[in-house]
Coordinates of C-alpha atoms and ligand atoms in Angstrom, one line a residue:
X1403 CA -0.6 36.0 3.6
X1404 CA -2.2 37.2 6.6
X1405 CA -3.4 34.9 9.3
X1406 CA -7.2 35.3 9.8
X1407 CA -7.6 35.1 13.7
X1408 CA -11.2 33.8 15.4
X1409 CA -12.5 36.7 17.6
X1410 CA -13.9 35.6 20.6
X1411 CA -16.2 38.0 22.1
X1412 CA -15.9 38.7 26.2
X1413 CA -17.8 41.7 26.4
X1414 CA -21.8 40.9 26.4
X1415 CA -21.7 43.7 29.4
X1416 CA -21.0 46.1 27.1
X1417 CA -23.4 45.4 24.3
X1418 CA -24.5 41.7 23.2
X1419 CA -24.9 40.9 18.9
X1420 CA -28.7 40.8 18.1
X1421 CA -29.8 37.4 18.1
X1422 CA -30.8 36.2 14.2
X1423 CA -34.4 35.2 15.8
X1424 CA -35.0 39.0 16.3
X1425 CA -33.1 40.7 13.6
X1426 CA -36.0 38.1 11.5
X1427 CA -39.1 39.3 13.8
X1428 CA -37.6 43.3 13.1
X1429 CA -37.5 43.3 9.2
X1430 CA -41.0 43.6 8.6
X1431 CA -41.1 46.8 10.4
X1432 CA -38.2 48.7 8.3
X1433 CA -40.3 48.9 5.2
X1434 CA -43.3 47.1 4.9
X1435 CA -45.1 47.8 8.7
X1436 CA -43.7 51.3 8.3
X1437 CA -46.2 52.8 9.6
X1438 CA -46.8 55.8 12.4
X1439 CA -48.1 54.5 15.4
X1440 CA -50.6 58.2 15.7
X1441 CA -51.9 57.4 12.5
X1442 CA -55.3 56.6 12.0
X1443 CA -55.2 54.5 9.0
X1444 CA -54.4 50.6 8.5
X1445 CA -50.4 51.3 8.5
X1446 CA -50.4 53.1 11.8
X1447 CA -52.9 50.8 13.8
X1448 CA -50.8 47.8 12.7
X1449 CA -47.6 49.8 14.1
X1450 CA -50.0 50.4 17.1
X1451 CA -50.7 46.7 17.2
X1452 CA -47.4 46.0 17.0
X1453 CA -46.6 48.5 20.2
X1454 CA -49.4 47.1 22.3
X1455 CA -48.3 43.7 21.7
X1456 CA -44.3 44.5 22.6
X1457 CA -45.6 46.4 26.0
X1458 CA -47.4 43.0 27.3
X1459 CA -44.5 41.2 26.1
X1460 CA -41.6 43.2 27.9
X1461 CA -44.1 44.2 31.4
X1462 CA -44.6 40.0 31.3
X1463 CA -41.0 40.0 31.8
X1464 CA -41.0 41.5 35.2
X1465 CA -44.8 40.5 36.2
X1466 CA -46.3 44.2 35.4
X1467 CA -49.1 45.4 33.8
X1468 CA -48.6 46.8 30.2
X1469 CA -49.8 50.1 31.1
X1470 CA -47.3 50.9 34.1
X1471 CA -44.4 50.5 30.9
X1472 CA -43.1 53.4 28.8
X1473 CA -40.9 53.1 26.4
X1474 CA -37.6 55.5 25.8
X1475 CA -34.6 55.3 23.4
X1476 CA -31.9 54.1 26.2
X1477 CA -31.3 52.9 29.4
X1478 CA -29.5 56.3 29.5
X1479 CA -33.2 58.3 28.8
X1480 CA -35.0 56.1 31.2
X1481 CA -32.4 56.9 34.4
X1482 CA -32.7 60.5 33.3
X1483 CA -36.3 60.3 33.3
X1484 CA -36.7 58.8 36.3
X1485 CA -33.9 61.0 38.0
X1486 CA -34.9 64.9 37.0
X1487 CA -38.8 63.6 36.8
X1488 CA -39.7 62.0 40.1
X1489 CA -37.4 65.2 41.3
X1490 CA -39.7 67.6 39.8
X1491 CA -42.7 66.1 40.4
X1492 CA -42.0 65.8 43.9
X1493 CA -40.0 68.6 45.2
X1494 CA -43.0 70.2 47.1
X1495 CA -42.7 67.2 49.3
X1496 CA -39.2 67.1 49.5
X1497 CA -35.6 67.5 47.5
X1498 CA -33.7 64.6 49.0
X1499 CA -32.5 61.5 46.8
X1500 CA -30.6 58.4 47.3
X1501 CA -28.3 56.6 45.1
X1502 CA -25.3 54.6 45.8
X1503 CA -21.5 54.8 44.9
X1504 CA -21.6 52.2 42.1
X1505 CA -24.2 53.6 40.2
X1506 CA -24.0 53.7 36.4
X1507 CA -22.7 56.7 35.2
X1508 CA -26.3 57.9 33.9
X1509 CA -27.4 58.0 37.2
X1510 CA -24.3 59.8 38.7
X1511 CA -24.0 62.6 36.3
X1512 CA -27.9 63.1 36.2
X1513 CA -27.8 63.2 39.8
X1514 CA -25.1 66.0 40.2
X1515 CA -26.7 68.1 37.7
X1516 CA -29.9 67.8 40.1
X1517 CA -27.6 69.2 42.7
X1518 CA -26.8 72.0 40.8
X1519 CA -30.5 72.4 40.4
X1520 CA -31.2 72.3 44.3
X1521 CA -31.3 68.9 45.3
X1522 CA -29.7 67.0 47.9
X1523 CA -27.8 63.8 47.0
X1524 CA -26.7 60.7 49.6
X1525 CA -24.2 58.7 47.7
X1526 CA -24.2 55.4 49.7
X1527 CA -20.8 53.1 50.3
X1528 CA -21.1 49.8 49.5
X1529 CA -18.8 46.9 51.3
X1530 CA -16.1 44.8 49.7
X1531 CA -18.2 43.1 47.4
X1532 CA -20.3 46.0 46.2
X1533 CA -23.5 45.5 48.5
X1534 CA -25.0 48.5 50.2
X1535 CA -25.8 48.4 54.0
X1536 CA -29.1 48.1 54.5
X1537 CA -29.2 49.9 58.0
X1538 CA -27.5 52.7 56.1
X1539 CA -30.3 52.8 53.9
X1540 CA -32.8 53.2 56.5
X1541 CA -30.6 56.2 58.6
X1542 CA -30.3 57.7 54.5
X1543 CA -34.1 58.0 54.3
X1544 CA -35.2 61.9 55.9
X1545 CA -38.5 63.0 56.0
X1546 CA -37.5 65.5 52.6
X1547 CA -36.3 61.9 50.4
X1548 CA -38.4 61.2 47.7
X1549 CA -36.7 59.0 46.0
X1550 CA -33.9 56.1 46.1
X1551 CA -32.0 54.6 43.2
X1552 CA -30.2 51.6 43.4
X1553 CA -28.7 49.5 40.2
X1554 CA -30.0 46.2 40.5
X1555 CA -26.9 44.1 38.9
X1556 CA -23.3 46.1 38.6
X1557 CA -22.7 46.6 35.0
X1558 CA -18.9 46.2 35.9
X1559 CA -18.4 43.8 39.0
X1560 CA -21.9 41.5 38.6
X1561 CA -23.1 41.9 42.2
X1562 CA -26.9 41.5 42.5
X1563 CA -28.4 43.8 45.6
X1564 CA -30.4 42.8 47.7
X1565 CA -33.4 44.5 45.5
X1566 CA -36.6 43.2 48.0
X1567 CA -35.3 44.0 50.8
X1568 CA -34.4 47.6 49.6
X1569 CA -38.1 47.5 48.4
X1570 CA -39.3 46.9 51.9
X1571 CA -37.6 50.1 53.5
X1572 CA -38.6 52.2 51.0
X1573 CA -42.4 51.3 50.8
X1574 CA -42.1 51.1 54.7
X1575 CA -40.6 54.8 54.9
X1576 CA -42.9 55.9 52.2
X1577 CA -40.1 56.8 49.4
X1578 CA -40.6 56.0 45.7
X1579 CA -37.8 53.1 44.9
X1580 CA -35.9 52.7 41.4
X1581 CA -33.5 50.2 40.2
X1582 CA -31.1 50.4 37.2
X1583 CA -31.9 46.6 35.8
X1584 CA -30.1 47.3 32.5
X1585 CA -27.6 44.2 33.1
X1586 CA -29.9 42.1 34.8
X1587 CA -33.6 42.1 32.7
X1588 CA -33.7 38.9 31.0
X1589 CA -30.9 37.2 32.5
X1590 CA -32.6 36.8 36.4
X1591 CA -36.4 36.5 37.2
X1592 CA -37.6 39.8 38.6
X1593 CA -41.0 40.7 39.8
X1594 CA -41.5 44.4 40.6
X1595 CA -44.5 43.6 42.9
X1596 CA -42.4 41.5 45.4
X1597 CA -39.2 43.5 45.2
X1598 CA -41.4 46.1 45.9
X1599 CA -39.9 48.4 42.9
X1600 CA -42.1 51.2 41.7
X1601 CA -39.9 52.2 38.9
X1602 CA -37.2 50.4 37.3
X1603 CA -35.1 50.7 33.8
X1604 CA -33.8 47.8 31.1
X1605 CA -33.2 47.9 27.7
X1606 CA -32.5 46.4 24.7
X1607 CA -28.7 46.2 24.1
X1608 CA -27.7 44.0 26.9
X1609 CA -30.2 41.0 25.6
X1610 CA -29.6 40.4 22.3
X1611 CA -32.2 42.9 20.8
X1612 CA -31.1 46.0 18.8
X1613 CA -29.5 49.2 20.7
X1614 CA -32.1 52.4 20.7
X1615 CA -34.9 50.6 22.8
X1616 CA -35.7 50.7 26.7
X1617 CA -38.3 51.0 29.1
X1618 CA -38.9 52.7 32.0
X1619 CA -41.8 50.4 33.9
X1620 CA -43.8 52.9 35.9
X1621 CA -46.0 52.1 39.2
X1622 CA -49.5 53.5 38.5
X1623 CA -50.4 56.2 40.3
X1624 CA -46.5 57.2 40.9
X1625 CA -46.2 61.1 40.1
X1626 CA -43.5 61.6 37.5
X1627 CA -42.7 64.9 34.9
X1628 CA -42.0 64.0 31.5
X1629 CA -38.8 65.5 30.0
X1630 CA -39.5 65.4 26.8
X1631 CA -42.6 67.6 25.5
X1632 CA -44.6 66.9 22.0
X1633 CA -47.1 64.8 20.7
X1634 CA -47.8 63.2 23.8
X1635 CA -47.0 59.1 23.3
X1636 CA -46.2 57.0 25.5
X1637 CA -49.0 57.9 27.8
X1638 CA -47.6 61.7 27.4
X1639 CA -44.4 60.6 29.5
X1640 CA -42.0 60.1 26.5
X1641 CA -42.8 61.9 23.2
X1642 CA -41.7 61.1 20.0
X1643 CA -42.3 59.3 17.1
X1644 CA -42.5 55.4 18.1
X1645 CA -39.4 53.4 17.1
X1646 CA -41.2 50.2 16.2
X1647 CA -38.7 48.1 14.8
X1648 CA -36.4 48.7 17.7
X1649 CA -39.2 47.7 20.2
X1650 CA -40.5 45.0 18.0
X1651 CA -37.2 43.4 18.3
X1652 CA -36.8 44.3 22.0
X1653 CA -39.8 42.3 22.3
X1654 CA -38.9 39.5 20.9
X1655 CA -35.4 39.7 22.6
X1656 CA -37.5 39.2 25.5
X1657 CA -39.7 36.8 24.6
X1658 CA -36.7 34.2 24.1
X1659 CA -34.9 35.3 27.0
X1660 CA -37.7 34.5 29.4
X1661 CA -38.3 31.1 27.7
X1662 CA -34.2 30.2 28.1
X1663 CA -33.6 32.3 31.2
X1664 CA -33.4 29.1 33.4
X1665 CA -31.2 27.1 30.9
X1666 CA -29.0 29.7 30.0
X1667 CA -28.4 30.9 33.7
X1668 CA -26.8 27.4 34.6
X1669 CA -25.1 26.8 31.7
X1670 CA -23.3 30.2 31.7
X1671 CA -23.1 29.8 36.0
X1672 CA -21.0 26.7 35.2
X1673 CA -19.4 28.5 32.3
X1674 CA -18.1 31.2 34.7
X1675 CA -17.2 29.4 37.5
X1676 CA -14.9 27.6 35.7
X1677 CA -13.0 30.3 34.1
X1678 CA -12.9 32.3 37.9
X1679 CA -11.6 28.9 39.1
X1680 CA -9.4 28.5 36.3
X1681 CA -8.1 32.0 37.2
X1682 CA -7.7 32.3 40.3
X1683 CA -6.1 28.7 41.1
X1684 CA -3.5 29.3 37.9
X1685 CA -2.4 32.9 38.0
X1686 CA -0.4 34.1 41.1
X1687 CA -1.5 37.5 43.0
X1688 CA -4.9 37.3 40.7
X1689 CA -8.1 38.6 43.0
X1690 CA -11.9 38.3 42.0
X1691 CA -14.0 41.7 42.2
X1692 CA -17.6 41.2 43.2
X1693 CA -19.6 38.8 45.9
X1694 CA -18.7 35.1 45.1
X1695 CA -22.1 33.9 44.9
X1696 CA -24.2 36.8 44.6
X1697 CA -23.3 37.7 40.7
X1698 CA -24.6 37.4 37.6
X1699 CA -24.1 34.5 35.7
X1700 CA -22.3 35.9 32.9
X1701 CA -19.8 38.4 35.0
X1702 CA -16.1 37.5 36.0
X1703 CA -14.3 40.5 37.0
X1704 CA -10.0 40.5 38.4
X1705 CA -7.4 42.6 39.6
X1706 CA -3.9 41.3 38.7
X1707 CA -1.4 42.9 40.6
X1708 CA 1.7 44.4 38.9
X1709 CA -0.4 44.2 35.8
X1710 CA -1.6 47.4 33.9
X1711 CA -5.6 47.1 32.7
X1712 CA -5.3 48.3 29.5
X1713 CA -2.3 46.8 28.2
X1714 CA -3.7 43.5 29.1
X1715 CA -6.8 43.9 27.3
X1716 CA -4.6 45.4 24.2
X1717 CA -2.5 41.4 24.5
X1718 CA -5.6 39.9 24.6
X1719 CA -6.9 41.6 21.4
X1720 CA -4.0 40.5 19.7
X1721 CA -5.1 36.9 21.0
X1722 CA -8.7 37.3 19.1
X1723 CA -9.7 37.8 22.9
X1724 CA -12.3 41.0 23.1
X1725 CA -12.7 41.9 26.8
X1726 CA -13.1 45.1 29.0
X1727 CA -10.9 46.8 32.1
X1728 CA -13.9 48.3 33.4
X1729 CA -17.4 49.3 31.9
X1730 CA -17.6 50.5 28.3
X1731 CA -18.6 53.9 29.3
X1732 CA -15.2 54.5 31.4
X1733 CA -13.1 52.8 28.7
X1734 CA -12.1 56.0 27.3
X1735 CA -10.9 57.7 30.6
X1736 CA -7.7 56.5 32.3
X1737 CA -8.8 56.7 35.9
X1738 CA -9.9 54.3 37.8
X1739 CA -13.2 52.7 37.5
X1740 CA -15.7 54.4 40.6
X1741 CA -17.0 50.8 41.4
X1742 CA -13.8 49.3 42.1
X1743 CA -12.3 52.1 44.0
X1744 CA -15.8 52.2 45.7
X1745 CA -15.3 48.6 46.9
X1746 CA -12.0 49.6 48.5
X1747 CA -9.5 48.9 45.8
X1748 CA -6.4 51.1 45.6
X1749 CA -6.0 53.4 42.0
X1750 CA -3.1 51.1 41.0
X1751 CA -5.3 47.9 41.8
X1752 CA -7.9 48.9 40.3
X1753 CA -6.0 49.5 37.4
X1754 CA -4.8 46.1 36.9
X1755 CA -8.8 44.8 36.5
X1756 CA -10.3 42.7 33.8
X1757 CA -13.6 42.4 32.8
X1758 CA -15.1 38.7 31.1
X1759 CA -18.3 39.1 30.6
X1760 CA -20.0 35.9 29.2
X1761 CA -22.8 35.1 26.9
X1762 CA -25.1 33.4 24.2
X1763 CA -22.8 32.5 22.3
X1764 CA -19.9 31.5 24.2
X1765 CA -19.0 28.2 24.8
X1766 CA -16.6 25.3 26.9
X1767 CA -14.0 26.2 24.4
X1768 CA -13.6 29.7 24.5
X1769 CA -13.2 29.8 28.6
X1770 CA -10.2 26.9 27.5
X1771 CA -8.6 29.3 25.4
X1772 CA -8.9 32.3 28.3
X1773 CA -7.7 30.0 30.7
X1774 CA -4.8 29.1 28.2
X1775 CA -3.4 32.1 26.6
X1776 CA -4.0 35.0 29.9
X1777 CA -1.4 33.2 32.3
X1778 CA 0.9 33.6 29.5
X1779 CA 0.1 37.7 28.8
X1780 CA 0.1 38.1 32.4
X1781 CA 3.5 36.5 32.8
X1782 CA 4.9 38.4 29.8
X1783 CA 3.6 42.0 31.0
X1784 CA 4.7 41.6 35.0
X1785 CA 8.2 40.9 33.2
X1786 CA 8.0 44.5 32.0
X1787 CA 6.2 45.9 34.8
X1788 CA 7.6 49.3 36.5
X1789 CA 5.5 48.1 39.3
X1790 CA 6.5 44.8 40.0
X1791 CA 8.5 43.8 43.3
Ligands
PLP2765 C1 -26.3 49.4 34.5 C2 -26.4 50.2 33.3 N1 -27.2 51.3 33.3 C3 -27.3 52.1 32.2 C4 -26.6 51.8 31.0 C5 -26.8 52.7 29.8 O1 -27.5 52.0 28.8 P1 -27.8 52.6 27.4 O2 -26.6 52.3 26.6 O3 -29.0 51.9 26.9 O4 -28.0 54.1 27.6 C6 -25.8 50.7 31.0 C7 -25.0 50.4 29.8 O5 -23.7 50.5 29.8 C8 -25.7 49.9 32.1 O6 -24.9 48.8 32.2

């Protein structure tokens, strides 16, 4: 008979399960509140209701008003959008943009197709930790930039930016400011008006509500293109027909994040701490990738040396242990993740990283059993290491 093992899930970077209390606040909207938000009749206003009510919901989240939100089918569509249409709105003032080294892939591919297009791109370095320099920042900005674009949390190493203080440069030197908040929405309080942000992306996936709905908040009076053309919804920025149930649920992933936000930031803080200490204290040559402090609660991120990524998270999947080497998006590739080579790590130690990324549902026991069985794998592969000393 086969032996049933217990999955433990490590990856809530990646994508998180949907959270029962959604999946229940969704069904209504699969069959019975069917309706199309353009339509005139009873079905389509309550689907229209049902949008109007999810906007205030989600712009509550980061303290803006429900008419500066839009909302697109990824966190993918709302980088695009914000990428090619700020760029074509504004060329005539300028073709300059600004993004950093560790952006998200969505953001580095849409940015050299704009240079293929005739804009100019700054790729800023980031230090050991993954924090941009300010001061580079400010020499970045030329009287042609029109825009700068800085992920707010890394999806892979955790570190938080220093997001206001970007803010402040940017409104100082006159330059529209976007941040990538996919991994940080719902898990950290953010308030666009004080971190001066005048656009900025989340979505769905990354907080328990169901994959295919983001937002793209929107300072009013910022002046944007639309990529996609049609019938005009979403204030004519986004058209297509209205995914309700998506954004229903995305609304109500939101709603429960905000009200457990506090809680569920210390107790997964104290969570992670524990396993980085755990880590790093019981496994020799183990390193941590990201800023100590400033870091998501959730994230734990190593390089082992002598130790080869994937194999390692191949050991631990045998263990019932699902974790990542990098972000899910570079999982398929065998080189070496951008972020870590961007925070100075070599290709081969960069190729010996782990990513534990925390959530919900994960508990006192399951950082035990991490803590218990990965000093072991380690062990075992640096045994068979072509690498090792
Ligand atoms: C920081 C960041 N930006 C963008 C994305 C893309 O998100 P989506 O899957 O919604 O397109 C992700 C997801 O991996 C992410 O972590």
């Amino acid at each position: 008979m086969k032996r049933k093992i217990k999955r433990i899930y490590f990856d809530y970077a990646a994508t998180t399960p949907i959270d029962p209390r959604v999946v229940r606040a969704m069904l209504p909207y699969f069959s019975e509140k069917f309706g199309n938000t353009m339509s005139l009749h009873s079905f389509g206003q309550e689907a229209k209701q049902a949008l109007e009510e999810s906007r205030e919901v989600v712009a509550s989240l980061i303290k803006a008003k429900s008419t500066e939100i839009i909302f697109t089918g990824s966190a993918t569509e709302s980088n695009n959008l914000t990428l090619k249409g700020i760029a074509f709105a504004n060329q005539k003032k300028g073709r300059h943009i600004i993004i950093s080294e560790i952006e998200h892939p969505c953001i580095l591919e849409t940015a050299k197709w704009l240079k293929t297009q005739g804009f100019k791109i700054t790729k800023l370095p980031v230090n050991r930790y993954g924090l941009i320099n300010l001061n580079d920042l400010k020499k970045a900005i030329k009287k042609d930039t029109i825009l700068v674009s800085i992920i707010h949390a890394s999806n892979e190493i955790g570190t938080i930016q220093e997001i206001s203080k970007i803010g402040k440069i940017c409104q100082e030197k006159g330059v529209y400011f976007h941040t990538d908040a996919a991994q940080s929405f719902g898990k950290i309080p953010i308030d666009v008006n004080k971190m001066r942000v005048d656009l900025l992306t989340a979505n769905s996936h990354k907080m328990y509500g169901p994959k295919g709905a983001a937002l793209l908040f929107i300072r009013e009076g910022t002046k944007i293109e639309p990529i996609l053309h049609g019938g005009g919804h979403e204030f004519g920025l986004r058209s297509s027909t209205v995914n309700i149930p998506a954004i229903v649920g995305f609304a109500e992933a939101a709603r429960i994040c905000k009200k457990e936000m506090k809680r569920e930031g210390k107790r997964l803080t104290n969570l992670r701490k524990k396993l980085i200490k755990g880590v790093l204290e019981n496994i020799e040559e183990s390193h941590l990738n990201g800023h100590p402090k400033k870091r998501l609660s959730n994230n734990a991120n190593f390089w082992f040396s002598f130790v080869e990524g994937e194999s390692l998270v191949i050991q631990l999947d045998l263990f019932g242990v699902s974790a990542s080497t990098g972000s899910a998006c570079s999982s398929v590739k065998l080189e070496p993740s951008h972020v870590l080579l961007a925070i100075g790590l070599k290709p081969y130690e960069a190729h010996g990283s782990l990513r534990l990324t925390l959530g919900r549902w994960t508990r006192g026991k399951d950082i035990n059993y991490v803590l218990k069985i990965l000093p072991k794998i380690i062990k075992r592969l640096r045994k068979i290491s072509p690498f090792k000393k």
